[in-house]
Backbone as JSON Lines, residues from 0, in Angstrom:
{"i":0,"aa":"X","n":[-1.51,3.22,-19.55],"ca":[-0.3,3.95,-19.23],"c":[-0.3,4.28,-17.74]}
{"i":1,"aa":"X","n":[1.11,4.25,-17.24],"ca":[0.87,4.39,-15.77],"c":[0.78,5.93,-15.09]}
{"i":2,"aa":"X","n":[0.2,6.34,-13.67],"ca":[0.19,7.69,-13.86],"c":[1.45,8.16,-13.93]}
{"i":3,"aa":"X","n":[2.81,7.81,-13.95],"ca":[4.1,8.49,-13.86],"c":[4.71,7.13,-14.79]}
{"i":4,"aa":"X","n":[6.06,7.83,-15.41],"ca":[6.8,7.21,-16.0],"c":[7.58,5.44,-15.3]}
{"i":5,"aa":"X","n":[7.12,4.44,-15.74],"ca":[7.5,3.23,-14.77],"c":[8.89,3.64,-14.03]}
{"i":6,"aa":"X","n":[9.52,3.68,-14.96],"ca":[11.06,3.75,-14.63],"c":[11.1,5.1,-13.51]}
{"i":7,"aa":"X","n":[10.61,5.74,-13.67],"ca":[10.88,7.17,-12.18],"c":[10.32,6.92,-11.22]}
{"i":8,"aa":"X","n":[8.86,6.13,-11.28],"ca":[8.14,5.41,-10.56],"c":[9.01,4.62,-9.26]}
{"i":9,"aa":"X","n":[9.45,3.33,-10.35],"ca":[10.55,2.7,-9.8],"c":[11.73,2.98,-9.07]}
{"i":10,"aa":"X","n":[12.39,4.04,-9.44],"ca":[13.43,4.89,-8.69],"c":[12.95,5.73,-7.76]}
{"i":11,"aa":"X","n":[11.97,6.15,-7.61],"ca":[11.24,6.77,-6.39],"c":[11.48,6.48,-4.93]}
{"i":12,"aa":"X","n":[10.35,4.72,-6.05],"ca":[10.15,3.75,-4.76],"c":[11.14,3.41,-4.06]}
{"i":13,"aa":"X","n":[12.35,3.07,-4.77],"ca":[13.88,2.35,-3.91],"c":[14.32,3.32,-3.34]}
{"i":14,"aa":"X","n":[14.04,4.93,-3.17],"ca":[14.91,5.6,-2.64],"c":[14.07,6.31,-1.18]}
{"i":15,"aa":"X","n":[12.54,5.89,-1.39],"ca":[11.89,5.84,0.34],"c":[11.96,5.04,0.81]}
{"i":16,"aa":"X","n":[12.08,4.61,2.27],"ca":[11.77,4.26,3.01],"c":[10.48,3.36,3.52]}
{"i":17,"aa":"X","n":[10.81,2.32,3.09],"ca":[9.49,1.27,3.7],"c":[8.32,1.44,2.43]}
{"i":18,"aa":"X","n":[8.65,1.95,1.56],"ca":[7.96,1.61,0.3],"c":[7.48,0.64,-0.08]}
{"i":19,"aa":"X","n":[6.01,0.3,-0.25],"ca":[5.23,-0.29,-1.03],"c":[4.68,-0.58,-2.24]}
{"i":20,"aa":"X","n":[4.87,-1.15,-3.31],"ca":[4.18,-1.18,-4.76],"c":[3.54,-2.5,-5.22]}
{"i":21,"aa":"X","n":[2.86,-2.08,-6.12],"ca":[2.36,-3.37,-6.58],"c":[2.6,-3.86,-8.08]}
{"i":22,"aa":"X","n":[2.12,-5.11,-8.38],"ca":[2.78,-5.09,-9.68],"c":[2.03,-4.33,-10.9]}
{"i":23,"aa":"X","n":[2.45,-4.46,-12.24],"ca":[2.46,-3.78,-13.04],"c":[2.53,-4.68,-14.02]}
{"i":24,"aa":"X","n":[1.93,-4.79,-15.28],"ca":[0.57,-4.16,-15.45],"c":[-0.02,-5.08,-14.47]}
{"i":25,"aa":"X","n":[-1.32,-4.61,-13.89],"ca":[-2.18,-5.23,-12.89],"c":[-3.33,-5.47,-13.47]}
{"i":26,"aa":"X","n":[-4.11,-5.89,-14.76],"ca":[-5.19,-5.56,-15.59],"c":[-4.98,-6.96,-16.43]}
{"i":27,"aa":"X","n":[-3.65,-7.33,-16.3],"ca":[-3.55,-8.21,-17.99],"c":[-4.14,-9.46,-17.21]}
{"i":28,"aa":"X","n":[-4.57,-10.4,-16.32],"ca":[-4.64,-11.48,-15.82],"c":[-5.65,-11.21,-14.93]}
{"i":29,"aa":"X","n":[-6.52,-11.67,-14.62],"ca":[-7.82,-12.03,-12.79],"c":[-6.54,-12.58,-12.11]}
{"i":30,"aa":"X","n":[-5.45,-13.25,-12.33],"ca":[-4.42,-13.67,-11.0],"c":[-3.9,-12.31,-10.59]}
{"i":31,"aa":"X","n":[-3.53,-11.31,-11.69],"ca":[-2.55,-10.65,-10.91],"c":[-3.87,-9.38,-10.42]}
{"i":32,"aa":"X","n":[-5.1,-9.27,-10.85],"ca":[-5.75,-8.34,-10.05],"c":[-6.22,-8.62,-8.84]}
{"i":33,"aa":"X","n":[-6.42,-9.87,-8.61],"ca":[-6.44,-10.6,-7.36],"c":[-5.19,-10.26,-6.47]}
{"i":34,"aa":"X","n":[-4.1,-10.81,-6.72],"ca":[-2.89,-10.46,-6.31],"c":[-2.85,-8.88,-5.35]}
{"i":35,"aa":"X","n":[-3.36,-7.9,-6.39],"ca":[-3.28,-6.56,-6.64],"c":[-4.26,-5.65,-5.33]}
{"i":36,"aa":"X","n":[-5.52,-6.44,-6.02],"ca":[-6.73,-6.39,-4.2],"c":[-6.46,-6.58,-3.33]}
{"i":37,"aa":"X","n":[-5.58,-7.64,-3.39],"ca":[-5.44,-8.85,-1.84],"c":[-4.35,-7.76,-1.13]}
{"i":38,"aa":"X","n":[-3.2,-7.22,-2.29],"ca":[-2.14,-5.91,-1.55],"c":[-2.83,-4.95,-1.0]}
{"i":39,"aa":"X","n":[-3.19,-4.41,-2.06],"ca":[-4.47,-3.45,-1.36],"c":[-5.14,-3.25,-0.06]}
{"i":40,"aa":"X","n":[-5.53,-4.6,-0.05],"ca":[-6.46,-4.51,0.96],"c":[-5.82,-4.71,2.45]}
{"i":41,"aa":"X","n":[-4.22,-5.81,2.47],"ca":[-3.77,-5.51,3.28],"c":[-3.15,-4.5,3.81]}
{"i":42,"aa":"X","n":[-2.54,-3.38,2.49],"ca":[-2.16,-2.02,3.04],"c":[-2.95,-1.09,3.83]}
{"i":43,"aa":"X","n":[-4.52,-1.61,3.46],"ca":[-5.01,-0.23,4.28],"c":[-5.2,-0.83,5.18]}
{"i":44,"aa":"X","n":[-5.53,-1.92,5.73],"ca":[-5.7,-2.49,7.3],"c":[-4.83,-2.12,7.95]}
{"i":45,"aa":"X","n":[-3.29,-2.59,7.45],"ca":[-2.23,-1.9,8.08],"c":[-2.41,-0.99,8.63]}
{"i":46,"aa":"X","n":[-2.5,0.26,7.69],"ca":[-2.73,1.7,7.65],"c":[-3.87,2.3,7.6]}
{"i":47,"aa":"X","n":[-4.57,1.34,8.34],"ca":[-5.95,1.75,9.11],"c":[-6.01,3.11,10.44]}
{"i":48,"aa":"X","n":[-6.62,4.23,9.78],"ca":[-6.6,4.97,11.27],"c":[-7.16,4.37,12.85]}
{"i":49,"aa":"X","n":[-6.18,5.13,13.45],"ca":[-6.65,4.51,14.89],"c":[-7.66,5.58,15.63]}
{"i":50,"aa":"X","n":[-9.25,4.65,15.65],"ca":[-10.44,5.78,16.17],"c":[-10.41,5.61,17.53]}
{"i":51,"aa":"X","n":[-11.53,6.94,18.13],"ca":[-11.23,6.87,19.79],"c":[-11.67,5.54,20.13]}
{"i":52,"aa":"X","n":[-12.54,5.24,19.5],"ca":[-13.32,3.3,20.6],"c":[-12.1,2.45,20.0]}
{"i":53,"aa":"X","n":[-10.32,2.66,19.67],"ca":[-9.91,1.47,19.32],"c":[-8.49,1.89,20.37]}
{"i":54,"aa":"X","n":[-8.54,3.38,20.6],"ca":[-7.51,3.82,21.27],"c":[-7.28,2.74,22.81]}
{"i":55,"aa":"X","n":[-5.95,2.52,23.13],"ca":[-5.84,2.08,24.65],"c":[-5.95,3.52,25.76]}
{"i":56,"aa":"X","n":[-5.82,3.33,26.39],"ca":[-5.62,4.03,27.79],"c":[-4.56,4.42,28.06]}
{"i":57,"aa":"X","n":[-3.79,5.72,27.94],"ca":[-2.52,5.86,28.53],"c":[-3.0,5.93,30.1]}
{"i":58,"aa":"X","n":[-1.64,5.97,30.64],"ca":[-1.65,5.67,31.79],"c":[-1.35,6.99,32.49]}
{"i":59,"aa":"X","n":[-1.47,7.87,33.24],"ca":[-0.61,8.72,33.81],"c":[0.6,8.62,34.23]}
{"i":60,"aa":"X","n":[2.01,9.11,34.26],"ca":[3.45,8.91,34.21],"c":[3.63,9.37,35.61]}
């Protein structure tokens, strides 16, 4: 069962902004948990924090 109702889930998602999901069920197949990791894993790279040794240099204005 999912943690929230699919369907409110679903209406959530369409009503933020730049929303992300993955599919559902994600368990029944190795394709779609693969699938499921592979999202995963690109979301947090994305949304990888930025540490001081990755920061650039502002410049003074």
């Amino acid at each position: 069962m999912p943690a929230h109702p699919y369907k409110v889930a679903m209406e959530v998602a369409s009503l933020v902004p730049n929303t992300e999901v993955t599919i559902y069920p994600w368990k029944d197949s190795q394709k779609h948990i693969d699938e499921v990791v592979e999202h995963a894993r690109r979301f947090l790279k994305a949304h990888e924090p930025v540490t001081a040794g990755r920061q650039g240099r502002v410049q003074p204005g």
